[in-house]
Short mmCIF file of C-alpha atoms and ligand atoms in Angstrom, two decimals:
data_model
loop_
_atom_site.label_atom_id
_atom_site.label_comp_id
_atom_site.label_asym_id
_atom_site.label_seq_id
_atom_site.Cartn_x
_atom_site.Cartn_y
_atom_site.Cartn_z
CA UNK A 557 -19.45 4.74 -29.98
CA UNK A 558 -19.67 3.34 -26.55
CA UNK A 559 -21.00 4.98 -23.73
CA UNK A 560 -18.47 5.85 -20.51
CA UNK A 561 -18.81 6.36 -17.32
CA UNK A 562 -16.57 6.53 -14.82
CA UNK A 563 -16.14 9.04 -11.21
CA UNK A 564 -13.36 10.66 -8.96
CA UNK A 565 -14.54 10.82 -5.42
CA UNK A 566 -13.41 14.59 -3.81
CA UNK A 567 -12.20 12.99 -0.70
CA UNK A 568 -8.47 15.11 -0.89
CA UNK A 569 -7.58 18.80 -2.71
CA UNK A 570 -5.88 16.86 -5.35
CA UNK A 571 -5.90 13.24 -6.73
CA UNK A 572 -2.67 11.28 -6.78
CA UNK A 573 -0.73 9.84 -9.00
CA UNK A 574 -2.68 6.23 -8.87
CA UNK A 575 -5.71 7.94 -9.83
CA UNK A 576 -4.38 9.50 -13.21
CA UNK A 577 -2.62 6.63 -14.41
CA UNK A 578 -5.46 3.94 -13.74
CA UNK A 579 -7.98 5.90 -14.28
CA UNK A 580 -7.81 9.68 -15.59
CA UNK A 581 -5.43 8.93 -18.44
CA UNK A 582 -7.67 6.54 -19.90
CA UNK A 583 -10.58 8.61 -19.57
CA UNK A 584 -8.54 11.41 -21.95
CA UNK A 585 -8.43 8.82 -24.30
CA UNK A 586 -11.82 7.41 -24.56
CA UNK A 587 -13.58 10.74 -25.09
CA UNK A 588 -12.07 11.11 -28.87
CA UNK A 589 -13.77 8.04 -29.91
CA UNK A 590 -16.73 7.81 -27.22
CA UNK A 591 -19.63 9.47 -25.04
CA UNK A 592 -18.64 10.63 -21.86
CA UNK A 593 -19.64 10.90 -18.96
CA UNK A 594 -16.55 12.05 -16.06
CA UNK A 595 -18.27 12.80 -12.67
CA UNK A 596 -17.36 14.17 -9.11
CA UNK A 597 -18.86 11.59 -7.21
CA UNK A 598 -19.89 13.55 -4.00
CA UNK A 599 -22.27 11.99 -2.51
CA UNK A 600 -19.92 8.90 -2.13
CA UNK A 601 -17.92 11.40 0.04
CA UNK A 602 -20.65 10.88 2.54
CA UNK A 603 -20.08 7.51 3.40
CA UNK A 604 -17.13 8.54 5.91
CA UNK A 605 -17.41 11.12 8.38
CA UNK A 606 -17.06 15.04 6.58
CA UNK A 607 -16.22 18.05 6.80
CA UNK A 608 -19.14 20.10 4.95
CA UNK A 609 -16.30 23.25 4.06
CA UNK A 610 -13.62 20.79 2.75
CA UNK A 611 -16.06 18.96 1.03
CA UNK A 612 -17.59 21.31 -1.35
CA UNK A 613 -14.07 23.18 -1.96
CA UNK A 614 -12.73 19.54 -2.90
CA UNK A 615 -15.73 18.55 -5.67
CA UNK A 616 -14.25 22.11 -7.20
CA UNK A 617 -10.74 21.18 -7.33
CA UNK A 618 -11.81 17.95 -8.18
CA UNK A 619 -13.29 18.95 -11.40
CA UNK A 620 -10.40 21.37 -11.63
CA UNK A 621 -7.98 18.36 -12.12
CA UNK A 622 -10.22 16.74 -14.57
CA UNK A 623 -10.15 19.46 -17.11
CA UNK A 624 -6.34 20.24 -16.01
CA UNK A 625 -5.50 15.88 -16.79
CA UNK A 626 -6.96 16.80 -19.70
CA UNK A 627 -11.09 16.24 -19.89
CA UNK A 628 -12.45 18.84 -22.37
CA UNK A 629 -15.85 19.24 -21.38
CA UNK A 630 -17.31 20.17 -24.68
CA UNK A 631 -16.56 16.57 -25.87
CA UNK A 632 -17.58 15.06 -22.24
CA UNK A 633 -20.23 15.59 -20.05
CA UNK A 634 -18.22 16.94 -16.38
CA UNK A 635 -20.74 17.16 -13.36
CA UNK A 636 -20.90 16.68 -9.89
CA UNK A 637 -23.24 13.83 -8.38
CA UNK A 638 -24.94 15.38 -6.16
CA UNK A 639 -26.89 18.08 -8.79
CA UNK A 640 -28.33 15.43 -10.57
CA UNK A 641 -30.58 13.73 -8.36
CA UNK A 642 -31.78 10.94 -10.04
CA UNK A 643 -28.40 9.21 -8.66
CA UNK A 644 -30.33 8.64 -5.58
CA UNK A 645 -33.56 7.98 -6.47
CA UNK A 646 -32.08 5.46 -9.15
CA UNK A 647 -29.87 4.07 -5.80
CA UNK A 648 -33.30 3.21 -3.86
CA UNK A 649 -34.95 1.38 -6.47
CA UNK A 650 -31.70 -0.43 -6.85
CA UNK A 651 -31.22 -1.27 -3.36
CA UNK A 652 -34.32 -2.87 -3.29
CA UNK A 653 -32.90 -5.26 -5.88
CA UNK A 654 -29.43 -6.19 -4.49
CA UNK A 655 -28.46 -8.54 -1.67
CA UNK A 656 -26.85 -7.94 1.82
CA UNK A 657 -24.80 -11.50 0.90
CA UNK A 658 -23.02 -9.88 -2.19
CA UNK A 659 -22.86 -6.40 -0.53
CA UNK A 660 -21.12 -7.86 2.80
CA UNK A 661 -18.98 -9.74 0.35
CA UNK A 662 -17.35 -6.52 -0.83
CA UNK A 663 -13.22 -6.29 0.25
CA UNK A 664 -13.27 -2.46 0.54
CA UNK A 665 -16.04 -2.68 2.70
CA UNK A 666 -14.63 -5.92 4.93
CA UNK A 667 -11.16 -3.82 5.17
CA UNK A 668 -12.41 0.08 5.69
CA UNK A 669 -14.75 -1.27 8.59
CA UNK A 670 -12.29 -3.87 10.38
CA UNK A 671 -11.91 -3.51 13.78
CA UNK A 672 -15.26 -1.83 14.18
CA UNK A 673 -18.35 -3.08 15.89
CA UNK A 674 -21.20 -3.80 13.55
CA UNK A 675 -23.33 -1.36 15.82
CA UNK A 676 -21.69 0.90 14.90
CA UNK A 677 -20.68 0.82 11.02
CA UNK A 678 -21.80 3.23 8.52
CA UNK A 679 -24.48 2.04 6.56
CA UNK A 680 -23.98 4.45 3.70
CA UNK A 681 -20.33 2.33 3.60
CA UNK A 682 -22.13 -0.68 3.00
CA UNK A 683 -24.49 0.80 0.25
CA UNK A 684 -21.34 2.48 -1.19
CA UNK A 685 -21.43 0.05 -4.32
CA UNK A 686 -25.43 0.48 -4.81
CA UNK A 687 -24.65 3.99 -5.64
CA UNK A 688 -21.72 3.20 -8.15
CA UNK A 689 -23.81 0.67 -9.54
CA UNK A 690 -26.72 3.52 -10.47
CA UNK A 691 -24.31 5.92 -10.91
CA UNK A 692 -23.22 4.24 -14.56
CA UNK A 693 -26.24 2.91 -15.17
CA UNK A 694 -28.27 5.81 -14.70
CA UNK A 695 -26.87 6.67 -17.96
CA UNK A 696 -26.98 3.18 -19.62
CA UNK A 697 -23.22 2.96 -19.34
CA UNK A 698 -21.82 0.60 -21.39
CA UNK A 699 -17.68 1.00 -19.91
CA UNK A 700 -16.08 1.88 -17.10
CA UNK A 701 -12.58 2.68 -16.90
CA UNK A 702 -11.01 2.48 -13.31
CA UNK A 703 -8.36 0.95 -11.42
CA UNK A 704 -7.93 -2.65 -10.38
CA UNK A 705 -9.00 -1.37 -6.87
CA UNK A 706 -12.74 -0.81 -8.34
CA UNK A 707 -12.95 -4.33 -9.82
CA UNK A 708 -15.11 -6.28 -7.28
CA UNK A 709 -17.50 -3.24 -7.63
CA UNK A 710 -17.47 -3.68 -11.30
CA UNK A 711 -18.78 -7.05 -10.86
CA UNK A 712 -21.61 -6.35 -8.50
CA UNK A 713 -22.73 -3.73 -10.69
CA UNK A 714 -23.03 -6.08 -13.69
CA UNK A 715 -24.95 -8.62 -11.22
CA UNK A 716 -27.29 -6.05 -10.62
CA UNK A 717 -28.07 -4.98 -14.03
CA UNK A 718 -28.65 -8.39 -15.25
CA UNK A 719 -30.97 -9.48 -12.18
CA UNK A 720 -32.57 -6.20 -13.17
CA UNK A 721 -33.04 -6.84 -16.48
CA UNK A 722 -34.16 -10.57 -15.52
CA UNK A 723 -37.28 -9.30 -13.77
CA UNK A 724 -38.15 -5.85 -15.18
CA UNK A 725 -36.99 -6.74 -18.60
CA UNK A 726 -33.93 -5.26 -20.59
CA UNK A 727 -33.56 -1.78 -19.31
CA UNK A 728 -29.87 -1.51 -18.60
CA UNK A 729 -26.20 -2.81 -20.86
CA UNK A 730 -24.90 -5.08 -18.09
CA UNK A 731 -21.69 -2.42 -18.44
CA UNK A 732 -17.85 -3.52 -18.88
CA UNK A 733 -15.02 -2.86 -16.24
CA UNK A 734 -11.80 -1.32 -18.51
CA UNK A 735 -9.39 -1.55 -16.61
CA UNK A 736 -5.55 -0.42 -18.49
CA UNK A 737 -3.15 -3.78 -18.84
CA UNK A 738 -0.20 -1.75 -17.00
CA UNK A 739 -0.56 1.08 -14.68
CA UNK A 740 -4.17 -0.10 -13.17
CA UNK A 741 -2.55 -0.68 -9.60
CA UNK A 742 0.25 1.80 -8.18
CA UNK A 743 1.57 1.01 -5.57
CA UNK A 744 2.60 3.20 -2.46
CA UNK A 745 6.56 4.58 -2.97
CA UNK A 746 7.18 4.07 0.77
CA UNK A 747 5.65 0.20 1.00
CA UNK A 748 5.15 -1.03 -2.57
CA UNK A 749 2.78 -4.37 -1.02
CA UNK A 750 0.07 -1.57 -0.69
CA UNK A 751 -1.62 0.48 -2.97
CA UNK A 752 -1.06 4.52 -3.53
CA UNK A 753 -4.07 5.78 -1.86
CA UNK A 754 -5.76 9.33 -1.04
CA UNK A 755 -6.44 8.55 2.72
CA UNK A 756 -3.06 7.48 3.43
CA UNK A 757 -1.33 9.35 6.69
CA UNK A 758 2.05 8.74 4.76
CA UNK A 759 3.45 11.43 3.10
CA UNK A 760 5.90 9.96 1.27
CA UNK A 761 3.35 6.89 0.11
CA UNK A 762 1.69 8.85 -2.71
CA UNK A 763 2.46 12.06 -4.92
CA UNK A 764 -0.24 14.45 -5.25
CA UNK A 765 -0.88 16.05 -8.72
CA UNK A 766 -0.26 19.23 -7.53
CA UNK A 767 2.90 18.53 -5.75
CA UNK A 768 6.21 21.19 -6.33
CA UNK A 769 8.79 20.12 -8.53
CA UNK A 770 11.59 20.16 -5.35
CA UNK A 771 8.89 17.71 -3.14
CA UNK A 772 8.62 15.82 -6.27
CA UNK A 773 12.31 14.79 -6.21
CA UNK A 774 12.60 14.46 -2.70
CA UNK A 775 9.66 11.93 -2.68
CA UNK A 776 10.95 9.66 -5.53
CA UNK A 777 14.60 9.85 -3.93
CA UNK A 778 12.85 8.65 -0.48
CA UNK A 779 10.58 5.99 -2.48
CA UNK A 780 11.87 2.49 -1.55
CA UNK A 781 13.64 0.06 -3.80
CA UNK A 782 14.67 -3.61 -3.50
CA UNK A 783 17.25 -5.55 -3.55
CA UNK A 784 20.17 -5.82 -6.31
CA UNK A 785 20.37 -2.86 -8.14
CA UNK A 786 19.17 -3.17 -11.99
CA UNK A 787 16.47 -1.23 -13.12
CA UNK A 788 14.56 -4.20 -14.34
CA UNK A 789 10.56 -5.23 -13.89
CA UNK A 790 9.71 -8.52 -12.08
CA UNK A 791 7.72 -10.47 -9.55
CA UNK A 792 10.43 -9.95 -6.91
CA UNK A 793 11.27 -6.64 -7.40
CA UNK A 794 7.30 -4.76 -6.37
CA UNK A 795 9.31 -1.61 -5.71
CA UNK A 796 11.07 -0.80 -9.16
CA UNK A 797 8.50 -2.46 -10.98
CA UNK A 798 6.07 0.12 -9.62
CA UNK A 799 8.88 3.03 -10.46
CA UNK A 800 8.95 1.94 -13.97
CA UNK A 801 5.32 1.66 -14.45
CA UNK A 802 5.11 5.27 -12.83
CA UNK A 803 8.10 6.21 -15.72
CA UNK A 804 6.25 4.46 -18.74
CA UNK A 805 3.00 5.76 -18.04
CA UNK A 806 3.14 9.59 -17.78
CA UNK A 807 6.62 9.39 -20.55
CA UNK A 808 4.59 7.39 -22.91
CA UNK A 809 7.43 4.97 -23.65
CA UNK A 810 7.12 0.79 -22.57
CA UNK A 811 9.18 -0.06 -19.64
CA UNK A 812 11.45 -2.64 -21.80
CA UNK A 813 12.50 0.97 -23.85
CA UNK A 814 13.36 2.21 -20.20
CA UNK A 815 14.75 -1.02 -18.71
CA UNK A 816 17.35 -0.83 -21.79
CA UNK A 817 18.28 2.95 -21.16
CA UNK A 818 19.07 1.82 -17.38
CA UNK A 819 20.87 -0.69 -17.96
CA UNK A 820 24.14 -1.02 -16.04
CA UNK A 821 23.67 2.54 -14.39
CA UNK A 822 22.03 1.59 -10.78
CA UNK A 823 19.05 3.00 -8.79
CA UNK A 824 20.32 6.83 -8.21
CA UNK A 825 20.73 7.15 -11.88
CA UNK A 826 16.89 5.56 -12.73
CA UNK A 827 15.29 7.63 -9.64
CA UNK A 828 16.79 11.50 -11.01
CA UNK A 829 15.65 10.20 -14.51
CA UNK A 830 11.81 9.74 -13.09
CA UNK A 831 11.70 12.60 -11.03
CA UNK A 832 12.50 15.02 -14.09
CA UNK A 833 10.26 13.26 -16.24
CA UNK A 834 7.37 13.84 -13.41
CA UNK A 835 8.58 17.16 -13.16
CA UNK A 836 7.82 17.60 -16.70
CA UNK A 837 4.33 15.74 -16.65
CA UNK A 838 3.26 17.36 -13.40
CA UNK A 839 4.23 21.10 -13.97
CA UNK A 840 2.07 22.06 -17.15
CA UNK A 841 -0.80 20.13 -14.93
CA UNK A 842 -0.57 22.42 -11.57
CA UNK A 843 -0.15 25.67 -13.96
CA UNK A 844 -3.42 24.49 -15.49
CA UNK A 845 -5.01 23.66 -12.15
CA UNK A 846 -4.42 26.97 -10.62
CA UNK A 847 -5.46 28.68 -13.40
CA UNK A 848 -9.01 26.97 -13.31
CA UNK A 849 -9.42 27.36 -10.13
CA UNK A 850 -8.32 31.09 -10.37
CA UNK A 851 -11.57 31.56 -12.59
CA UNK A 852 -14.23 30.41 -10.94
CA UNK A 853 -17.40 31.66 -12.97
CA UNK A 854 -15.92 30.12 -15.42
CA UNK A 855 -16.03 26.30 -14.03
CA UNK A 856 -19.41 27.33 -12.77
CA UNK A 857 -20.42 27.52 -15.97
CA UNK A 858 -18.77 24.14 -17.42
CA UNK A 859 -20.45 22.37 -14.40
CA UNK A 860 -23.73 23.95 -14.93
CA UNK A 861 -23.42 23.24 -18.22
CA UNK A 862 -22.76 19.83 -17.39
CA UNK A 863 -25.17 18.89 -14.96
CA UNK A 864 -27.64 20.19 -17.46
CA UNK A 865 -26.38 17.36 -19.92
CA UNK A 866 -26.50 14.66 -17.64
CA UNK A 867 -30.05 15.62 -16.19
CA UNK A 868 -31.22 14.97 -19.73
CA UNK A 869 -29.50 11.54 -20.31
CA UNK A 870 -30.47 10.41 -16.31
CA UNK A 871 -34.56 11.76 -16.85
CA UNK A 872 -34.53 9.92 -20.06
CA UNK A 873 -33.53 6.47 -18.12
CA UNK A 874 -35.48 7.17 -15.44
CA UNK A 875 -38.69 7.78 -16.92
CA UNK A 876 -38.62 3.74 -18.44
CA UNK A 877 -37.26 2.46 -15.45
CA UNK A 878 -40.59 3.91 -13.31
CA UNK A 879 -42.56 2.67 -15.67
CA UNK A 880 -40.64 -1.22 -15.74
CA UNK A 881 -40.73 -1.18 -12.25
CA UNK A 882 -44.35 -0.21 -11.72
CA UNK A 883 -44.30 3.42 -10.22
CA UNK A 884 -46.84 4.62 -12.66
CA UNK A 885 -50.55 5.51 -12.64
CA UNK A 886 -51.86 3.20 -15.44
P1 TYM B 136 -11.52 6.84 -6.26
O1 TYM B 136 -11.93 8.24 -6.12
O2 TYM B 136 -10.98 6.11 -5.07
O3 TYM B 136 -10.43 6.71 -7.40
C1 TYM B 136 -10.62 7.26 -8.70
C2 TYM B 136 -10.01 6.31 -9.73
O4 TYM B 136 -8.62 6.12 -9.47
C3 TYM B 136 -8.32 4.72 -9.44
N1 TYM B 136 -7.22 4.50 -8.48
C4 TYM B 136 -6.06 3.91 -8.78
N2 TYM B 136 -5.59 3.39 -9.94
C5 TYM B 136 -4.34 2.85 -9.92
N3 TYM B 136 -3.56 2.82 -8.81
C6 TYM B 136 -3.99 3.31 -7.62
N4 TYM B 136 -3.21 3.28 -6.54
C7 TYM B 136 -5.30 3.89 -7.58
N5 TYM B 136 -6.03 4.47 -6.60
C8 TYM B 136 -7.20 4.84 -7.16
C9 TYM B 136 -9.61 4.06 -8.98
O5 TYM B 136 -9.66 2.70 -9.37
C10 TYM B 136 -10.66 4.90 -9.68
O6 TYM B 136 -10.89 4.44 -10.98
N6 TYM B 136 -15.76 4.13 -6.22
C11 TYM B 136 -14.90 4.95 -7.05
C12 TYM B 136 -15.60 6.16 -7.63
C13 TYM B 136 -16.88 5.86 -8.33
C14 TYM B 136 -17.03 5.28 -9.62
C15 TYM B 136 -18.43 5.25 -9.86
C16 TYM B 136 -16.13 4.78 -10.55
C17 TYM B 136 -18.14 6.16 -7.87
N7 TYM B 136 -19.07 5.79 -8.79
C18 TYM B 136 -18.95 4.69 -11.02
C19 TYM B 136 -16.66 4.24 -11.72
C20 TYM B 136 -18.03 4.20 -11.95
C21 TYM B 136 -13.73 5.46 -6.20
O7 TYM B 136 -13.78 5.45 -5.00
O8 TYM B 136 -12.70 5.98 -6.92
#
């Protein structure tokens, strides 16, 4: 048994697509075999301008989509950041370890503060990874299963833990990215050279969880395709190749089973065939969504319970890594 951590940060009502194929679906799968941890990773919200309303109605839906992808919070430990507070305090003494070389080094910093002046950058967007690093190993995480986007972060975070361990001796697993062989990059259905992302202006880019069965269809119809017209994966053709990952990954079935069933019928055929099977993925998950959210005392009480759970495991880390570090009486 391994222990996992990985987080969803409430920064839109619903997550996408992208999200539960590189990450969620994997995280349904590790908790039969692992310990869990699944959080709501607030307080990375912060490090782009908010909305305070929005913000704490998205960590609920958030959490709502967890349990409705299919996280059973009896097997893993669901929380929101933000109520256990060792995060930060574990994020100072970690700061004070890490490097403004590797942190300026960081893509999704470089790209989500081009074009501004240094003045004026946020510096809670350049300590962004500090806090993913002690988010995992606040709880002595051993994997983390994410996207291909989270990657770079990944690595800093295991840099971190070993210089860590270097001068404060072992404290913390230096933890493992896990990161799915297919499905770990979707791509946007409007512009398949960039990724499906949350903070996209695009409508048709991304489908949210929660999208209607009739915007559903109209979304995959509009999605993009390349040139030719076989339904076949390659290098050359980003845009089906993305469609068929999308198809394998919420039907279950490899894309060579799906290549062969499209064969000789054309695009139109291959883009009604995905749309019903999202249809059918993406239905049971909105009933399921709606219904949580309908009941709120009742996902007050599985994040209660939750934080609870988590407080334990972070106290327990904390209290040796005071003590490593020096911030002790004796
Ligand atoms: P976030 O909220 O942007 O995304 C949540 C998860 O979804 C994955 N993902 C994608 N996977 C495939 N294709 C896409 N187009 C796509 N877009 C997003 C992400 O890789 C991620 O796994 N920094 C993290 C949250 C975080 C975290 C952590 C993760 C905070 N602390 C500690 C792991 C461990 C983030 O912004 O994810």
């Amino acid at each position: 048994m391994a222990r996992v951590f990985s987080g969803v940060k409430p920064t839109a009502d619903v997550p996408h697509l992208g999200n539960y194929i590189g990450a969620f679906r994997q995280w349904v799968a590790l908790q039969d075999l692992h310990q869990c941890f699944f959080c709501v990773v607030d307080l990375h919200s912060l490090t782009v301008p908010w909305d305070p309303e929005k913000l704490s109605r998205r960590s609920r839906s958030a959490a709502a989509s967890l349990i409705a992808s299919g996280i059973d919070p009896e097997r893993s430990v669901l929380f929101l950041q933000s109520e256990v507070q060792e995060h930060t305090e574990l994020t100072w003494f970690l700061t004070c370890v890490s490097r403004m070389g590797e942190l300026s080094r960081m893509t999704q910093f470089k790209d989500k503060s081009r074009g501004t002046e240094n003045e004026s950058i946020g510096t809670g967007l350049y300590m962004y990874p500090v806090l993913m690093a002690a988010d995992v190993l606040l709880y002595r995480g051993e994997l983390v299963p994410v996207g291909d986007d989270q990657r770079q972060h990944l690595e800093l975070m295991r840099d971190i833990a070993e210089r860590f361990n270097r001068d404060f001796g072992d404290t913390f697993p230096v933890p493992d990215a896990y990161i799915p062989a297919e499905g770990a990059r979707i791509m946007g259905l409007d512009d398949p050279a960039f990724k499906m992302a949350k903070t996209t202006e695009r409508p048709n880019n991304l489908i949210w969880m929660n999208d209607p069965p009739e915007v559903v269809r109209k979304k995959i119809k509009r999605a993009v395709t390349d040139s030719g017209g076989e339904v076949l994966a390659s290098p050359d053709k980003p845009a089906i190749s993305n469609l068929l990952a999308i198809y394998s990954a919420v039907s279950g079935r490899p894309v060579a089973e799906i290549e062969g069933e499209y064969q000789g019928r054309g695009y139109g055929d291959f883009k009604k065939g995905l749309a019903e099977v999202l249809v059918d993925f993406l239905d049971p998950f909105r009933r399921r969504y709606l219904e949580i959210l309908d009941d709120p005392a009742q996902l007050d009480k599985i994040l209660d319970a939750g934080a609870a759970r988590a407080r334990e495991a972070a106290q327990e880390t904390m209290h040796i890594v005071r003590d490593r570090i020096g911030l002790r009486r004796h």
